[in-house]
CSV table of C-alpha atoms in Angstrom, one decimal:
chain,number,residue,atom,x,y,z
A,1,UNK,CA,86.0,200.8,135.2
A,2,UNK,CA,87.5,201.6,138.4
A,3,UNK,CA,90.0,199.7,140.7
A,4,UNK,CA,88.9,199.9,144.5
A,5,UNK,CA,91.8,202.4,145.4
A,6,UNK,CA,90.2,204.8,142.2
A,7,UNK,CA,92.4,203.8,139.7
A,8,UNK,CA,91.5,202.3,136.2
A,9,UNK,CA,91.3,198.9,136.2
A,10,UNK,CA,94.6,196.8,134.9
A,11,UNK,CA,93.6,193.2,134.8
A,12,UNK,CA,96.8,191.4,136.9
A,13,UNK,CA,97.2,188.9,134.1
A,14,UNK,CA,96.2,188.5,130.4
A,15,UNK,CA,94.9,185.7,128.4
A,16,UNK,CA,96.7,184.3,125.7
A,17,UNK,CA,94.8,182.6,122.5
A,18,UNK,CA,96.3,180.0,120.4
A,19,UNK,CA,94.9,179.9,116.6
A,20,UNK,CA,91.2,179.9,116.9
A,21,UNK,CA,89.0,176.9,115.7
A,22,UNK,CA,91.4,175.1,116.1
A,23,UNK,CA,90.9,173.1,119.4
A,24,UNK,CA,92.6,169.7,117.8
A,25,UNK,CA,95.5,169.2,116.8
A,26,UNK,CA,97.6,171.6,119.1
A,27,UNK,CA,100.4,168.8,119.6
A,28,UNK,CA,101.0,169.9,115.8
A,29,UNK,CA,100.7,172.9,115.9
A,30,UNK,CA,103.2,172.9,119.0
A,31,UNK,CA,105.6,171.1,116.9
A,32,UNK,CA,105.3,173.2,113.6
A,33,UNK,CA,105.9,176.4,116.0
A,34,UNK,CA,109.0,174.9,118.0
A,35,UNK,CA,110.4,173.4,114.3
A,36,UNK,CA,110.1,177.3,113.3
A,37,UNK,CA,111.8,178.4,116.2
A,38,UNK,CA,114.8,176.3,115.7
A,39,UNK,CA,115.3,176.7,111.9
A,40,UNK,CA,115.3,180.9,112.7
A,41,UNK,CA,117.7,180.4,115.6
A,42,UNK,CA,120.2,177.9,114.3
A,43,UNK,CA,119.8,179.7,111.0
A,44,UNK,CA,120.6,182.9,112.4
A,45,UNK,CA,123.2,181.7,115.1
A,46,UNK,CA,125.4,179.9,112.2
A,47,UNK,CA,125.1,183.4,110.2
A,48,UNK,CA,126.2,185.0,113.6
A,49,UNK,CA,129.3,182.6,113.7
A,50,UNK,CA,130.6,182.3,110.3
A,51,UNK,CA,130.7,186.3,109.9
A,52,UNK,CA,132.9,186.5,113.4
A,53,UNK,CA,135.1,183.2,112.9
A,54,UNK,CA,135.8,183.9,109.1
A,55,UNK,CA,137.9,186.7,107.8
A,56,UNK,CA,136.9,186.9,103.9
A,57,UNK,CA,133.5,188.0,105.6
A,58,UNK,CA,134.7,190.7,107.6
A,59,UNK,CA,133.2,193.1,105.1
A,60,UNK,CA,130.2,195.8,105.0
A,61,UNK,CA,127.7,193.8,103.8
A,62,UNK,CA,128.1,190.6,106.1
A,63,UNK,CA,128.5,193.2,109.1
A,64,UNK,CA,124.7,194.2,108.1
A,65,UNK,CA,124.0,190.4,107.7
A,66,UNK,CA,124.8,190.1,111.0
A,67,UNK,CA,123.1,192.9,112.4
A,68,UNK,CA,119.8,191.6,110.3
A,69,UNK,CA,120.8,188.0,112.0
A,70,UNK,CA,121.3,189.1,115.3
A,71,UNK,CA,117.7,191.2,115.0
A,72,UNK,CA,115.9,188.4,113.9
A,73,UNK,CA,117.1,186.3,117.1
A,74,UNK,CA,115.6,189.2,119.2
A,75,UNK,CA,112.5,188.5,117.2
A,76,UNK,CA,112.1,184.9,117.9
A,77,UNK,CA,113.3,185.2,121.5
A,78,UNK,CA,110.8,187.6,121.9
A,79,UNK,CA,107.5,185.7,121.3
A,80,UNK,CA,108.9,182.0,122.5
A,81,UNK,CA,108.2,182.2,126.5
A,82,UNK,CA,104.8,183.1,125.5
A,83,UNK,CA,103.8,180.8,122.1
A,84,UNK,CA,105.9,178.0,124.0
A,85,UNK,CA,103.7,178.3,127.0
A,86,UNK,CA,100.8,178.7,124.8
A,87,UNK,CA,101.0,175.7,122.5
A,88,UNK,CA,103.3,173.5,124.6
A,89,UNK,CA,102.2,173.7,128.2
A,90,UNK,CA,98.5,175.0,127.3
A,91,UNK,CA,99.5,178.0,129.8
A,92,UNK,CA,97.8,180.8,128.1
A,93,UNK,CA,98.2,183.5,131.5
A,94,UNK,CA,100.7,186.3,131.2
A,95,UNK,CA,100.9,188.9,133.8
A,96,UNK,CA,100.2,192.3,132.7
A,97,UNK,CA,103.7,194.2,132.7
A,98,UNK,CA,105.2,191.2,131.7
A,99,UNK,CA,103.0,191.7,128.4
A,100,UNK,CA,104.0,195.3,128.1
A,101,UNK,CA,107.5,194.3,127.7
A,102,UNK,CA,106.5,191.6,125.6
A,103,UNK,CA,104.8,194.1,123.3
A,104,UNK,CA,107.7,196.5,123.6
A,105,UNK,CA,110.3,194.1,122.4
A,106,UNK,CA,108.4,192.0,119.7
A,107,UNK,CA,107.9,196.0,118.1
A,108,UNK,CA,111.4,197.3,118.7
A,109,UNK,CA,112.7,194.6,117.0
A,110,UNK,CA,110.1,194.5,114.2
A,111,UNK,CA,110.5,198.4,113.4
A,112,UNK,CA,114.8,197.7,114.0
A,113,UNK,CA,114.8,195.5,111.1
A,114,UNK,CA,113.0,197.4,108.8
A,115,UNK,CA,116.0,200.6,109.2
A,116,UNK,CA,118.4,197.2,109.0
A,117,UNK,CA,117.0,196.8,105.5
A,118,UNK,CA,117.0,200.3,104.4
A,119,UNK,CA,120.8,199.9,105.7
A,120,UNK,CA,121.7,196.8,103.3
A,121,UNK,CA,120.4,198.7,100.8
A,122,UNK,CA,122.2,201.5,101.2
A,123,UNK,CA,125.2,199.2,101.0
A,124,UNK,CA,124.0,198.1,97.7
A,125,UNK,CA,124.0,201.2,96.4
A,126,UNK,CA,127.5,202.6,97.2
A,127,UNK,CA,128.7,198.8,96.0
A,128,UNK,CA,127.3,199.3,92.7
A,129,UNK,CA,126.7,202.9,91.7
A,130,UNK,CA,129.9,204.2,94.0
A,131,UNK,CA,132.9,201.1,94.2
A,132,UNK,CA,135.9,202.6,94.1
A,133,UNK,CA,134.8,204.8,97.5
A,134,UNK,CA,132.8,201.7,98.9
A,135,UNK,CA,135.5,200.7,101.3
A,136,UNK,CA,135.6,204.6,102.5
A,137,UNK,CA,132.0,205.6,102.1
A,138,UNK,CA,131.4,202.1,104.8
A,139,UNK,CA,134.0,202.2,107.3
A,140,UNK,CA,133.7,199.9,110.5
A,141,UNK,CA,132.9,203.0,112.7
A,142,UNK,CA,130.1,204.3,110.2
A,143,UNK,CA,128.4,201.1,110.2
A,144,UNK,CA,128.8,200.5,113.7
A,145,UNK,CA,127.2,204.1,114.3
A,146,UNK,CA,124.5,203.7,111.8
A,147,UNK,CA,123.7,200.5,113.4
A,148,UNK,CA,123.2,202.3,116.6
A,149,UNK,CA,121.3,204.9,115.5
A,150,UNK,CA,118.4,202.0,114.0
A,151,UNK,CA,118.6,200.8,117.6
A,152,UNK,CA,118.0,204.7,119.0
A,153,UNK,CA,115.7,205.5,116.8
A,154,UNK,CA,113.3,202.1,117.5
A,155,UNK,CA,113.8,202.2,121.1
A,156,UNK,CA,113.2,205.9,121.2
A,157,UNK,CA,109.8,205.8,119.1
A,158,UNK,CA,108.9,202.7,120.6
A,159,UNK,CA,109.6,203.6,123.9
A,160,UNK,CA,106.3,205.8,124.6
A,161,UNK,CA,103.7,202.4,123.9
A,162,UNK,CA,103.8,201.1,127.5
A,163,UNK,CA,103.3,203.9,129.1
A,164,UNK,CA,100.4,205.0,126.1
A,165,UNK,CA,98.8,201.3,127.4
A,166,UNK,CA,99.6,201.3,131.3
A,167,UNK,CA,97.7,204.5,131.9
A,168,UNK,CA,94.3,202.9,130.0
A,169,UNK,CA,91.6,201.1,131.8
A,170,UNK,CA,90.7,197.6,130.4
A,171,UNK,CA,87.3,197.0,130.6
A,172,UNK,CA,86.5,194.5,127.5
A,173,UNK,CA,88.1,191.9,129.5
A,174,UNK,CA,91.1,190.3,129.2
A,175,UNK,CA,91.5,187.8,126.5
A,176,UNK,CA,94.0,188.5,123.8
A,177,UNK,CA,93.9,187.3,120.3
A,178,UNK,CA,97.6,185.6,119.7
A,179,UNK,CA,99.6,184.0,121.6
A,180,UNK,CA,101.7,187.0,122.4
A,181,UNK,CA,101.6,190.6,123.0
A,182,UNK,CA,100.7,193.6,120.2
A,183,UNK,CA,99.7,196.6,120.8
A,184,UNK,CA,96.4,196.5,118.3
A,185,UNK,CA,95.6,193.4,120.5
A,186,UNK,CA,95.6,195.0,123.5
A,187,UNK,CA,93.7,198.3,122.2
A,188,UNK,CA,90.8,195.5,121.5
A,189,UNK,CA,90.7,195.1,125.0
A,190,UNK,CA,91.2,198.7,126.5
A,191,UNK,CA,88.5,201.4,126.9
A,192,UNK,CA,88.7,204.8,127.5
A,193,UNK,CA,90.1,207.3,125.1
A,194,UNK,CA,92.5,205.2,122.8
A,195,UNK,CA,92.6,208.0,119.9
A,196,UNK,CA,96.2,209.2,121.5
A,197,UNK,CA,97.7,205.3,121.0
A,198,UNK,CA,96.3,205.1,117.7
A,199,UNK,CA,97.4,208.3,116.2
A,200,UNK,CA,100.9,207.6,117.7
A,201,UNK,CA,100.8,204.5,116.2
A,202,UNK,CA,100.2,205.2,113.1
A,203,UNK,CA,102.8,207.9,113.3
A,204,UNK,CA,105.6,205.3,114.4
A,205,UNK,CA,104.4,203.2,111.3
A,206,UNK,CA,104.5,205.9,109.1
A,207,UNK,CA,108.2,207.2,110.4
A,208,UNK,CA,109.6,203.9,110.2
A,209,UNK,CA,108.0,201.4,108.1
A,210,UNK,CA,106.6,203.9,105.0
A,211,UNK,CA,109.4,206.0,105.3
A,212,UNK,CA,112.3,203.2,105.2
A,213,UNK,CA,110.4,201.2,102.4
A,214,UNK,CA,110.0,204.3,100.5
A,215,UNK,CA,114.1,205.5,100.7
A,216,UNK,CA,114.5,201.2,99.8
A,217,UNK,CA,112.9,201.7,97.0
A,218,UNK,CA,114.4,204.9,95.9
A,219,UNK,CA,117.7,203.4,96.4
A,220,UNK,CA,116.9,200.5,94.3
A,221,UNK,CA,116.0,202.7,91.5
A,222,UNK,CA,119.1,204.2,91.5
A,223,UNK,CA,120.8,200.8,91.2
A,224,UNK,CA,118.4,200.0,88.5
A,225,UNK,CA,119.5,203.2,86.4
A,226,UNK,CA,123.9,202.5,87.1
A,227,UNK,CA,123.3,199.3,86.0
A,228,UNK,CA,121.6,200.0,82.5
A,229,UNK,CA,124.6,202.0,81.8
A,230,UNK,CA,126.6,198.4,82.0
A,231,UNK,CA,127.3,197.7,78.8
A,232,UNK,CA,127.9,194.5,79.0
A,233,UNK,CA,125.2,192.0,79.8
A,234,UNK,CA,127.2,189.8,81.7
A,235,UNK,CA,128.4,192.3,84.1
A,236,UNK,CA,124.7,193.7,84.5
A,237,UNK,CA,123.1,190.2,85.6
A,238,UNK,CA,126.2,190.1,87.9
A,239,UNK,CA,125.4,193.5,89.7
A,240,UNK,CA,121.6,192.3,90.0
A,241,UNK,CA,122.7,189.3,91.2
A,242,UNK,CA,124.7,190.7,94.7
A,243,UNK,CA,121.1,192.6,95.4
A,244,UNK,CA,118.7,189.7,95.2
A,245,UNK,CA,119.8,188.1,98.7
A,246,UNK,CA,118.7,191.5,100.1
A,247,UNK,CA,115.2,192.1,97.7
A,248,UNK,CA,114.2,188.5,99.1
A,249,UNK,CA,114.7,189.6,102.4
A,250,UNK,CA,113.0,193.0,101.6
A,251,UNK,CA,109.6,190.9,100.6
A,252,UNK,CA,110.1,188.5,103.2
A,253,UNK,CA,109.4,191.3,105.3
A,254,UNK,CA,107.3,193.8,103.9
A,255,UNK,CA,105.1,191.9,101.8
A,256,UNK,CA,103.3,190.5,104.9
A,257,UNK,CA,103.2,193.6,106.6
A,258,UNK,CA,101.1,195.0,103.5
A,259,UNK,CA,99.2,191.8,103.3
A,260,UNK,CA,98.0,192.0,107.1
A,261,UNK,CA,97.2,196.2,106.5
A,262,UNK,CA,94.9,195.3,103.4
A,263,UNK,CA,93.1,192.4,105.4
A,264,UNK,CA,92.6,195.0,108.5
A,265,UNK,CA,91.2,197.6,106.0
A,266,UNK,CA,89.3,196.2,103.5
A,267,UNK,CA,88.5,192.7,104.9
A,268,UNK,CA,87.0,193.5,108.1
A,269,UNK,CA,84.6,190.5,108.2
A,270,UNK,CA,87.3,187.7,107.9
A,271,UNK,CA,87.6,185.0,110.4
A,272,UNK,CA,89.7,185.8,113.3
A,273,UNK,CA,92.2,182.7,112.3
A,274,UNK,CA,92.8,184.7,108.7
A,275,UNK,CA,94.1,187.9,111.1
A,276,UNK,CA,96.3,185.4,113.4
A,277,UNK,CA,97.6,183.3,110.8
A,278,UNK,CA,98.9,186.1,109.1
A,279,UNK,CA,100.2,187.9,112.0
A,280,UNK,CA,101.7,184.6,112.7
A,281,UNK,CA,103.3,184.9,109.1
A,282,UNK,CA,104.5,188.1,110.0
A,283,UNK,CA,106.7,187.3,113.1
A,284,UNK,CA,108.1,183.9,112.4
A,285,UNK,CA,108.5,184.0,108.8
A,286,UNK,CA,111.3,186.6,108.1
A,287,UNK,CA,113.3,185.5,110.9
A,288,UNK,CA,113.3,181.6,109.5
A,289,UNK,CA,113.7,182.7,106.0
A,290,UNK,CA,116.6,185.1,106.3
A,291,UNK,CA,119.5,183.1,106.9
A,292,UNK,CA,118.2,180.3,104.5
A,293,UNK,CA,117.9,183.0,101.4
A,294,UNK,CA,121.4,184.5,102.4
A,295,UNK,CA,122.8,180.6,102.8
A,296,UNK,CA,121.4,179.6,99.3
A,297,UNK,CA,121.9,183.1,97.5
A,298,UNK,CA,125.3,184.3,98.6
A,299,UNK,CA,128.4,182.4,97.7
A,300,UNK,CA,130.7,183.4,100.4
A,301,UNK,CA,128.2,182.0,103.3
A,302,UNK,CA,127.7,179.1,101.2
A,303,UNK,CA,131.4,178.7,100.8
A,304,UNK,CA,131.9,179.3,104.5
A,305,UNK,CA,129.2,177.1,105.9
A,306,UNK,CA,131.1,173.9,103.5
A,307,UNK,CA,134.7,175.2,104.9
A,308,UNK,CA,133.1,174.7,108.5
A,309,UNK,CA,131.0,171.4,107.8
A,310,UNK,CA,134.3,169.6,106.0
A,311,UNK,CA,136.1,171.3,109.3
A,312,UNK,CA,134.2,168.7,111.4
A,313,UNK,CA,134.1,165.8,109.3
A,314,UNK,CA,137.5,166.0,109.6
């Protein structure tokens, strides 16, 4: 479809969708959402602060926390405006470049903290199969330039998608299926020759996404074969122990990434609230249960949270 100047057709705005059948009950759904939204922000915010304002967690690992905190902020600030206005204000309009950053962001920031786990774990390994170099293997400007070369790498992979989308005419109409920009969403709705987005795309989740879980996984059974040669038990439950923070963040992430790949491949008939809802799952879950596994799981940020709390009781 043509524009009157020639051009393909861009519709000016979008249409949002909240969670289909479900026309009742949006005030709960609203509240549900913003209760999710202030559990990941808090959450991550506190993480944020007790790593700056404490100095026993000016280490390695809590700089990675941080990095994996400040992520998952970029996350959740990247689909409010939109599930807000969706849910809140039943505005479900978003203009069309304003949905191609959308898309941009909520993907950078989904592929960033996927290298931001393959970085923890990286940190596990020299921690347990390498100590005595740990504190020269992770120096502040190694970790500071692997932490910008996550960012380059996401932003640089990442950065082709709006242009891949701008220069497609959209023909199917305009109504999207969530409440927030993706780029499978929005190849629903374009026609024309999509087969250059979708090989890119799968390359970009291929480079990122099955390459980072695979080297996770290879550095975890690396840990797994230095700790066996532990000879004492105690010491070996205490290794495993400073990784299971990270592997509950690992699943947190991943294992709804998988779950949403198998539904889209071998459950092609299910109701478009199964494909939302899990999507749904995808975005808002990791970033809510992050800093509430590291809070429960890892002494020092329990410690530290207790040091602040009896700070202003006081």
């Amino acid at each position: 479809m043509l524009g009157l100047n020639g051009t393909p057709f861009q519709p000016a705005t979008l249409q949002l969708t909240g969670i289909p059948g479900m026309h009742t009950g949006q005030a709960w759904i609203a509240l549900i959402f913003c209760f999710l939204y202030f559990i990941s922000i808090a959450g991550n915010l506190s993480i944020l602060a007790l790593v700056i304002r404490e100095p026993p967690l000016h280490q390695p690992m809590y700089y990675f926390l941080s990095m994996l905190s400040l992520n998952d902020l970029g996350v959740s600030l990247s689909t409010l405006p939109t599930v807000l206005a969706t849910f809140c204000f039943n505005y479900r309009h978003v203009g069309f470049d304003a949905c191609l950053v959308q898309m941009f962001f909520i993907h950078t920031f989904s592929f960033m903290e996927s290298g931001i786990l393959l970085a923890m774990s990286f940190d596990r390994f020299v921690a347990i199969c390498d100590p005595l170099r740990y504190s020269t293997v992770l120096t502040n400007s190694r970790i500071l330039g692997m932490g910008l070369g996550i960012l380059a790498k996401s932003f640089t992979t990442l950065f082709p998608f709006p242009f891949l989308v701008k220069r497609l005419p959209f023909c199917k109409g305009n109504v999207l299926h969530h409440s927030y920009c993706l780029h499978p969403d929005l190849m629903k709705v374009a026609c024309g020759d999509i087969h250059v987005n979708n090989i890119y795309g799968l390359f970009v989740v291929i480079f990122t996404y099955g390459v980072d879980s695979v080297f996770i996984l290879l550095s975890y059974a690396l840990i797994l074969r230095a700790v066996l040669v532990i000879a004492s038990h105690e010491q070996r439950l205490k290794a495993l122990n400073t990784c299971i923070s990270h592997i509950c963040a690992v699943l947190a992430f991943y294992v709804p990434i998988i779950a949403v790949s198998m539904i889209h491949r071998f459950w092609k008939s299910a109701p478009a609230v199964v494909h939302v809802m899990m999507s749904n799952v995808y975005l808002f879950v990791p970033p809510m249960l992050n800093p509430i596994i590291y809070s429960v799981k890892t002494k020092e940020i329990r410690r530290g949270m207790l040091k602040v709390f009896h700070k202003s009781q006081t």
